[in-house]
Amino acid sequence: MTWPPDSAPPLRAHTVEIADPGPLARWMPRQDAYAWIKQGDGMVGFGEVVRHKALTISEAEEWWSDLAGSVIIESELDDPPAGSGLIAFGTFVFDPNNSADQSTLIVPETIIGRRNGRSWLTRIGVEPGGVGMSLPDPPCPPRNVSYADGSLTGPEWEAAVAQAVARINAGEFDKVVLARDLLAFSDGPIDPRWLVQRLAEEYSRCWTYLVDGLVGATPEMLVRREAGLATSRVLAGTIRRSGDNNRDLALAAALSQSSKDLEEHEYAVSSVARALSPFCSGMNVPDAPYVLALPNVLHLATDVTAVADRVANSLVLAAALHPSAAVCGTPTDVARATIAELEHLDRGRYAGPVGWVDAHGDGEWAIALRCGQLSATDPNQIRLFAGCGIVAGSDPEAELAESNAKLVPMRDALGE
Ligand SMILES: C=C(O[C@@H]1C=C(C(=O)O)C=C[C@H]1O)C(=O)O
């Protein structure tokens, strides 16, 4: 849909400063709610003013630039923080040529946000609503959740991993990320707000998101653009946590010296640096990764930073970066074809960019990991996803265990 239609009055986005709203997630109504939360800050949105079904990230970028340029933006905030005012939440499919799912940008009717101690309320529409806010009924937990294999059983997925390792050893490519899915069923409708609240509490160092039924808490930032600076958090190389802090310290030391994990990590970092370089100057790529500790796993992590060109808004950068070697492989085209052949899975929006963009093009696009997609047809069902980077030294059994560790955040949120 193009906006504005020729005859329609323009949209307005009106923002006011509000008192601290407390936990953002509790403001979300049951239907049409969106979330982006990290360490308590972020935005929740609800209602829908415009929805754009995007063919590609670049096409979405053009649509958004046109729309944002046509909206009358009014803000009562001095020095408005990034993300306050007009934004769209978005989710993009991993591989549009191999998915029945759709990439979507959604402009909500209402946004409640908080950042660095400042809070705001934005209303968007032809005649945006007033400043009244009311708390909806809280969500109920899912009931009696049970699980079933997705497209492949555990042993079938291990066989796919073994096949990938054989092809790597035959010199066909360097790295591929293989994912699997797991179906979860509840006795009643699954309320995504319950999952958002649990994930935002347990995984506060991750970005908790809910956009168009895709819900999760990801530790990996494809790209954030703010005040001219582009940053990307690259993760690759993973160890499951043991539950014992001393043992975890030893595991972290082993991870940061593991040549298999360092090699896998290096592929991911160089793919990001290469993709960012045409749009940026003054790039800083640290020599060695650090260990990012999450409640379920330890990751090797590198934060890449650079000064972004004026024309390179967050969607332009996301289009250039997706898919990184952290979720696809190296070289990209061979890895993508291998994924389509070996996974037997429609990834949908899993491993695609998820996030938000504002009227200036600033925004945050994380990689949709540690997530599930609520079924569009069965409100009691959600499909969970997890994947692992496969390199020459990968062991199928260990990779299956790692994928199970990556499913823990969603399984815990579902109430296990
Ligand atoms: C593919 C996933 O995670 C990616 C793969 C990683 C790895 O193989 O070590 C680590 C972080 C992510 O880049 C996932 O969580 O599903």
Coordinates of C-alpha atoms and ligand atoms in Angstrom, one line a residue:
M1 CA 0.0 0.0 0.0
T2 CA 1.3 3.5 -0.8
W3 CA 0.8 6.2 1.7
P4 CA -0.6 8.8 1.6
P5 CA -3.1 7.8 -1.1
D6 CA -3.5 10.9 -3.3
S7 CA -6.7 12.1 -1.7
A8 CA -6.0 11.3 1.9
P9 CA -5.1 13.9 4.5
P10 CA -1.5 13.4 5.8
L11 CA -0.6 11.4 8.9
R12 CA 0.5 13.1 12.0
A13 CA 2.8 11.8 14.7
H14 CA 2.4 13.6 18.0
T15 CA 4.7 13.0 21.0
V16 CA 4.5 14.2 24.6
E17 CA 6.8 13.5 27.5
I18 CA 5.2 11.4 30.3
A19 CA 6.0 10.3 33.8
D20 CA 8.0 7.0 34.0
P21 CA 5.4 4.3 32.9
G22 CA 7.2 1.5 34.9
P23 CA 7.7 -1.9 33.1
L24 CA 6.9 -1.2 29.4
A25 CA 5.5 -4.6 28.6
R26 CA 2.5 -4.3 30.9
W27 CA 1.1 -1.5 28.7
M28 CA 0.6 -3.9 25.7
P29 CA -2.9 -4.9 24.9
R30 CA -3.7 -8.5 23.9
Q31 CA -4.0 -7.7 20.1
D32 CA -1.7 -5.9 17.7
A33 CA 1.1 -5.2 20.2
Y34 CA 4.8 -4.7 19.4
A35 CA 7.8 -4.6 21.7
W36 CA 11.4 -3.7 21.7
I37 CA 13.0 -3.9 25.1
K38 CA 16.5 -4.1 26.5
Q39 CA 17.4 -3.6 30.2
G40 CA 14.0 -2.1 30.8
D41 CA 14.3 0.7 28.1
G42 CA 12.8 0.6 24.7
M43 CA 9.4 0.9 23.1
V44 CA 6.1 -0.9 23.1
G45 CA 3.5 -0.1 20.4
F46 CA 0.0 -1.1 19.7
G47 CA -2.7 -0.6 17.0
E48 CA -1.9 -0.4 13.4
V49 CA -2.0 2.7 11.2
V50 CA -0.2 1.3 8.1
R51 CA 1.2 -2.1 7.3
H52 CA 3.6 -2.6 4.4
K53 CA 4.3 -6.0 3.0
A54 CA 7.9 -5.7 1.9
L55 CA 9.5 -7.6 -0.9
T56 CA 13.0 -6.9 0.2
I57 CA 14.8 -4.7 2.8
S58 CA 15.8 -2.2 0.1
E59 CA 12.2 -1.9 -1.1
A60 CA 11.0 -1.4 2.5
E61 CA 13.6 1.3 2.9
E62 CA 12.2 3.2 -0.2
W63 CA 8.7 2.8 1.1
W64 CA 9.6 4.0 4.6
S65 CA 11.6 7.1 3.3
D66 CA 8.6 8.1 1.2
L67 CA 6.1 7.6 4.1
A68 CA 8.3 9.3 6.8
G69 CA 8.8 12.3 4.5
S70 CA 5.0 12.7 4.2
V71 CA 4.1 12.6 7.9
I72 CA 3.7 15.8 10.0
I73 CA 5.9 15.2 13.0
E74 CA 5.1 17.1 16.2
S75 CA 7.2 16.6 19.4
E76 CA 6.9 18.3 22.7
L77 CA 10.2 16.7 23.8
D78 CA 13.4 18.9 23.9
D79 CA 16.2 17.1 22.1
P80 CA 14.0 14.0 21.4
P81 CA 15.8 10.7 22.0
A82 CA 16.3 8.3 19.0
G83 CA 13.2 6.2 18.6
S84 CA 10.8 8.7 20.1
G85 CA 8.1 9.9 17.7
L86 CA 7.3 8.2 14.4
I87 CA 8.7 4.7 14.1
A88 CA 7.9 1.5 12.2
F89 CA 8.5 -1.9 13.8
G90 CA 9.6 -4.5 11.2
T91 CA 10.5 -8.1 10.6
F92 CA 12.1 -9.5 7.5
V93 CA 12.2 -13.1 6.2
F94 CA 15.6 -14.8 6.1
D95 CA 15.4 -15.8 2.5
P96 CA 12.5 -14.3 0.5
N97 CA 13.1 -16.9 -2.3
N98 CA 12.5 -19.8 0.1
S99 CA 9.7 -18.7 2.3
A100 CA 5.9 -18.6 2.4
D101 CA 6.2 -15.9 5.1
Q102 CA 6.2 -12.2 4.6
S103 CA 8.4 -9.3 5.5
T104 CA 6.5 -6.5 7.2
L105 CA 6.8 -2.9 8.4
I106 CA 4.1 -1.7 10.8
V107 CA 3.4 1.8 11.9
P108 CA 1.5 1.6 15.3
E109 CA -1.2 3.9 16.5
T110 CA 0.4 4.4 19.9
I111 CA 3.9 4.0 21.2
I112 CA 5.1 4.2 24.8
G113 CA 8.8 4.5 25.2
R114 CA 11.5 5.1 27.7
R115 CA 15.2 5.8 27.3
N116 CA 17.9 7.0 29.8
G117 CA 15.3 8.2 32.3
R118 CA 13.1 10.0 29.8
S119 CA 9.7 8.6 28.8
W120 CA 7.3 9.5 26.0
L121 CA 3.9 8.7 24.5
T122 CA 3.5 9.0 20.7
R123 CA 0.1 8.8 18.9
I124 CA 0.0 8.4 15.1
G125 CA -2.9 8.9 12.7
V126 CA -4.8 11.3 10.6
E127 CA -6.2 12.6 13.8
P128 CA -4.0 11.0 16.5
G129 CA -5.7 10.1 19.8
G130 CA -5.2 12.0 23.0
V131 CA -2.7 11.4 25.9
G132 CA -4.9 9.1 28.1
M133 CA -3.3 5.8 28.9
S134 CA -5.0 2.8 30.5
L135 CA -3.4 -0.5 31.6
P136 CA -4.9 -3.6 29.9
D137 CA -5.6 -6.9 31.7
P138 CA -2.3 -8.8 32.4
P139 CA -1.5 -11.9 30.3
C140 CA -2.1 -15.5 31.4
P141 CA 0.6 -18.1 31.2
P142 CA 0.4 -20.8 28.5
R143 CA -1.1 -24.1 29.9
N144 CA 0.3 -27.6 29.7
V145 CA 2.8 -26.9 26.9
S146 CA 3.9 -30.0 24.9
Y147 CA 6.4 -30.2 22.1
A148 CA 6.8 -32.0 18.8
D149 CA 9.6 -32.3 16.2
G150 CA 9.5 -29.7 13.5
S151 CA 10.6 -30.5 9.9
L152 CA 13.4 -32.9 11.0
T153 CA 13.9 -35.1 14.1
G154 CA 17.1 -34.7 16.2
P155 CA 18.9 -37.6 14.4
E156 CA 17.8 -36.4 11.0
W157 CA 19.2 -32.9 11.8
E158 CA 22.4 -34.5 13.0
A159 CA 22.7 -36.3 9.7
A160 CA 22.3 -33.0 7.9
V161 CA 25.1 -31.5 10.0
A162 CA 27.3 -34.5 9.2
Q163 CA 26.6 -33.9 5.5
A164 CA 27.5 -30.2 5.8
V165 CA 30.8 -31.1 7.6
A166 CA 31.7 -33.6 4.8
R167 CA 31.1 -30.9 2.2
I168 CA 33.2 -28.4 4.1
N169 CA 36.0 -31.0 4.3
A170 CA 35.6 -31.6 0.6
G171 CA 36.4 -27.9 0.1
E172 CA 32.9 -26.8 -1.2
F173 CA 32.5 -24.0 1.3
D174 CA 33.9 -22.8 4.7
K175 CA 30.9 -22.4 7.0
V176 CA 27.2 -22.9 7.0
V177 CA 24.6 -22.2 9.7
L178 CA 22.0 -25.0 10.0
A179 CA 18.8 -24.5 12.0
R180 CA 16.0 -26.7 13.2
D181 CA 12.5 -26.0 14.5
L182 CA 10.4 -27.3 17.3
L183 CA 6.6 -27.0 17.6
A184 CA 5.1 -26.0 21.0
F185 CA 1.4 -26.5 21.8
S186 CA -0.5 -25.0 24.7
D187 CA -3.9 -26.0 26.0
G188 CA -5.2 -22.5 25.2
P189 CA -4.2 -19.5 23.2
I190 CA -0.6 -18.4 23.7
D191 CA -0.5 -14.7 24.8
P192 CA 2.8 -13.3 23.3
R193 CA 2.8 -10.6 26.1
W194 CA 3.5 -13.4 28.6
L195 CA 6.6 -14.4 26.6
V196 CA 7.7 -10.8 26.2
Q197 CA 7.5 -10.2 30.0
R198 CA 9.4 -13.4 30.8
L199 CA 12.1 -12.9 28.2
A200 CA 12.6 -9.2 29.1
E201 CA 13.1 -10.2 32.7
E202 CA 15.3 -13.3 32.3
Y203 CA 17.3 -12.1 29.3
S204 CA 17.6 -8.4 30.1
R205 CA 21.0 -8.1 28.3
C206 CA 19.3 -9.2 25.1
W207 CA 16.9 -7.3 22.8
T208 CA 13.4 -8.7 23.5
Y209 CA 11.1 -8.2 20.6
L210 CA 7.5 -8.9 19.4
V211 CA 6.6 -7.9 15.8
D212 CA 3.7 -9.6 13.9
G213 CA 3.7 -12.7 16.0
L214 CA 7.5 -13.2 16.0
V215 CA 8.7 -13.1 19.6
G216 CA 12.1 -13.7 21.1
A217 CA 15.1 -12.3 23.0
T218 CA 18.2 -12.0 20.8
P219 CA 21.8 -11.3 21.8
E220 CA 22.9 -10.3 18.3
M221 CA 22.6 -6.8 16.8
L222 CA 22.9 -6.8 13.0
V223 CA 23.1 -3.0 13.0
R224 CA 22.2 0.0 15.1
R225 CA 22.4 3.4 13.6
E226 CA 22.2 6.4 15.8
A227 CA 23.7 9.9 15.6
G228 CA 25.8 9.0 12.6
L229 CA 27.3 6.0 14.3
A230 CA 26.8 2.4 13.1
T231 CA 27.4 -0.5 15.5
S232 CA 27.1 -4.2 15.0
R233 CA 27.4 -7.0 17.6
V234 CA 28.6 -10.2 16.0
L235 CA 28.3 -13.5 17.8
A236 CA 29.6 -16.8 16.6
G237 CA 31.2 -19.6 18.8
T238 CA 29.0 -20.9 21.6
I239 CA 29.3 -23.0 24.7
R240 CA 26.4 -24.2 26.9
R241 CA 26.6 -23.0 30.5
S242 CA 27.0 -25.6 33.2
G243 CA 25.1 -24.0 36.1
D244 CA 28.3 -23.8 38.1
N245 CA 30.0 -20.3 38.0
N246 CA 33.6 -21.7 38.5
R247 CA 33.1 -24.3 35.8
D248 CA 31.7 -21.5 33.5
L249 CA 34.8 -19.5 34.0
A250 CA 36.9 -22.4 32.8
L251 CA 34.5 -22.9 29.9
A252 CA 34.8 -19.2 29.0
A253 CA 38.6 -19.5 28.9
A254 CA 38.4 -22.6 26.8
L255 CA 35.9 -20.9 24.4
S256 CA 38.2 -17.9 23.9
Q257 CA 41.0 -20.2 22.9
S258 CA 39.1 -22.8 20.9
S259 CA 40.5 -22.7 17.3
K260 CA 37.2 -24.1 15.9
D261 CA 35.2 -21.3 17.6
L262 CA 37.7 -18.6 16.8
E263 CA 37.6 -19.6 13.1
E264 CA 33.8 -19.6 13.0
H265 CA 33.8 -16.2 14.7
E266 CA 36.4 -14.8 12.3
Y267 CA 34.2 -15.6 9.3
A268 CA 31.2 -13.8 10.9
V269 CA 33.2 -10.7 11.8
S270 CA 34.9 -10.3 8.5
S271 CA 31.6 -10.7 6.6
V272 CA 30.1 -7.8 8.7
A273 CA 33.2 -5.6 8.3
R274 CA 33.2 -6.2 4.5
A275 CA 29.5 -5.4 4.1
L276 CA 29.7 -2.2 6.2
S277 CA 32.8 -0.8 4.6
P278 CA 31.2 0.8 1.5
F279 CA 28.9 2.8 3.7
C280 CA 31.2 3.7 6.6
S281 CA 34.5 5.3 7.5
G282 CA 36.7 5.0 10.6
M283 CA 35.7 1.4 11.2
N284 CA 36.9 -0.2 14.4
V285 CA 37.2 -4.0 14.4
P286 CA 38.7 -5.3 17.7
D287 CA 41.5 -7.9 17.2
A288 CA 40.0 -10.5 19.5
P289 CA 36.4 -11.3 20.7
Y290 CA 35.2 -11.1 24.2
V291 CA 32.9 -13.7 26.0
L292 CA 29.3 -12.6 26.3
A293 CA 27.6 -14.5 29.2
L294 CA 23.9 -15.2 28.9
P295 CA 21.9 -17.3 31.4
N296 CA 21.9 -20.3 29.0
V297 CA 25.1 -20.0 26.9
L298 CA 28.4 -18.2 26.5
H299 CA 29.2 -16.6 23.1
L300 CA 32.3 -15.2 21.5
A301 CA 31.3 -11.6 20.7
T302 CA 32.8 -8.7 18.7
D303 CA 31.4 -5.1 18.6
V304 CA 32.2 -3.4 15.3
T305 CA 31.7 0.4 15.2
A306 CA 32.0 2.9 12.4
V307 CA 30.9 6.3 11.2
A308 CA 28.0 5.8 8.8
D309 CA 27.6 7.9 5.6
R310 CA 24.7 10.3 5.8
V311 CA 22.7 8.4 3.1
A312 CA 23.2 5.1 4.8
N313 CA 20.2 4.8 7.1
S314 CA 19.6 1.8 9.3
L315 CA 17.6 -0.1 6.6
V316 CA 20.3 0.5 4.0
L317 CA 22.8 -0.9 6.4
A318 CA 20.7 -3.8 7.3
A319 CA 20.1 -4.6 3.6
A320 CA 23.9 -4.6 3.1
L321 CA 24.6 -6.8 6.1
H322 CA 21.9 -9.4 5.9
P323 CA 22.6 -12.4 5.8
S324 CA 25.8 -12.3 7.8
A325 CA 28.0 -15.4 8.1
A326 CA 26.8 -15.7 11.7
V327 CA 23.4 -16.9 10.5
C328 CA 24.1 -18.0 6.9
G329 CA 27.7 -19.0 6.3
T330 CA 30.7 -18.4 4.0
P331 CA 30.6 -17.9 1.0
T332 CA 27.1 -16.5 1.3
D333 CA 25.5 -17.8 -1.9
V334 CA 26.8 -21.4 -1.4
A335 CA 25.8 -21.4 2.2
R336 CA 22.3 -20.1 1.5
A337 CA 21.8 -22.8 -1.2
T338 CA 23.1 -25.4 1.2
I339 CA 20.7 -24.2 3.9
A340 CA 17.7 -24.5 1.5
E341 CA 18.9 -28.0 0.5
L342 CA 19.8 -29.5 3.9
E343 CA 17.5 -27.9 6.5
H344 CA 14.1 -28.9 5.0
L345 CA 12.8 -25.9 6.8
D346 CA 11.0 -22.6 5.9
R347 CA 12.9 -20.3 8.3
G348 CA 10.3 -17.5 7.8
R349 CA 11.5 -14.5 9.8
Y350 CA 13.9 -16.5 12.0
A351 CA 17.5 -15.2 11.5
G352 CA 16.2 -12.2 9.5
P353 CA 16.4 -8.6 10.7
V354 CA 13.9 -7.5 13.3
G355 CA 13.6 -4.1 14.9
W356 CA 12.5 -0.5 14.3
V357 CA 13.3 2.5 12.2
D358 CA 12.5 6.2 12.9
A359 CA 11.7 9.1 10.7
H360 CA 15.4 10.1 10.3
G361 CA 16.3 6.5 9.3
D362 CA 18.0 5.8 12.6
G363 CA 17.0 2.4 14.1
E364 CA 18.1 -0.9 15.5
W365 CA 17.9 -4.1 13.4
A366 CA 18.8 -7.2 15.5
I367 CA 19.0 -10.7 14.1
A368 CA 15.8 -12.6 15.0
L369 CA 17.3 -15.5 17.1
R370 CA 16.1 -17.3 20.3
C371 CA 12.6 -16.8 19.0
G372 CA 9.3 -18.4 18.0
Q373 CA 6.7 -17.5 15.4
L374 CA 3.1 -17.7 16.6
S375 CA 0.9 -19.7 14.2
A376 CA -1.4 -17.5 12.1
T377 CA -4.0 -20.3 12.0
D378 CA -3.7 -22.0 15.4
P379 CA -3.6 -19.6 18.4
N380 CA -2.4 -22.4 20.6
Q381 CA 0.8 -23.1 18.6
I382 CA 4.2 -21.5 18.3
R383 CA 7.2 -22.7 16.1
L384 CA 10.6 -22.3 17.8
F385 CA 13.9 -22.1 16.0
A386 CA 17.6 -22.5 16.8
G387 CA 20.7 -23.0 14.7
C388 CA 24.4 -23.5 14.9
G389 CA 27.4 -22.5 12.8
I390 CA 29.0 -25.6 11.2
V391 CA 32.7 -25.5 10.3
A392 CA 35.2 -28.3 9.5
G393 CA 35.6 -29.3 13.2
S394 CA 31.9 -29.5 14.1
D395 CA 30.5 -32.6 15.8
P396 CA 26.8 -33.3 15.0
E397 CA 25.9 -34.5 18.5
A398 CA 27.5 -31.4 20.1
E399 CA 25.7 -29.2 17.6
L400 CA 22.3 -30.8 18.5
A401 CA 23.0 -30.1 22.2
E402 CA 24.0 -26.5 21.4
S403 CA 20.8 -26.0 19.4
N404 CA 18.8 -27.3 22.4
A405 CA 20.6 -24.8 24.7
K406 CA 19.6 -22.0 22.3
L407 CA 15.9 -23.2 22.6
V408 CA 16.0 -22.7 26.4
P409 CA 15.0 -19.1 26.5
M410 CA 11.8 -19.7 24.7
R411 CA 11.0 -23.0 26.4
D412 CA 11.5 -21.3 29.8
A413 CA 9.3 -18.4 28.8
L414 CA 6.6 -21.0 27.8
G415 CA 6.7 -22.2 31.3
E416 CA 8.9 -25.3 31.5
Ligands
LIG1 C1 21.9 -19.4 14.6 C2 21.9 -19.0 15.9 O1 22.9 -18.4 16.6 C3 24.0 -18.0 15.9 C4 25.1 -19.0 15.9 C5 26.0 -19.0 16.8 C6 27.0 -20.2 16.9 O2 26.9 -21.1 16.1 O3 27.9 -20.2 17.8 C7 26.1 -18.0 17.8 C8 25.3 -17.0 17.8 C9 24.5 -16.7 16.6 O4 25.2 -16.0 15.6 C10 20.6 -19.3 16.8 O5 20.6 -18.9 17.9 O6 19.7 -19.9 16.2

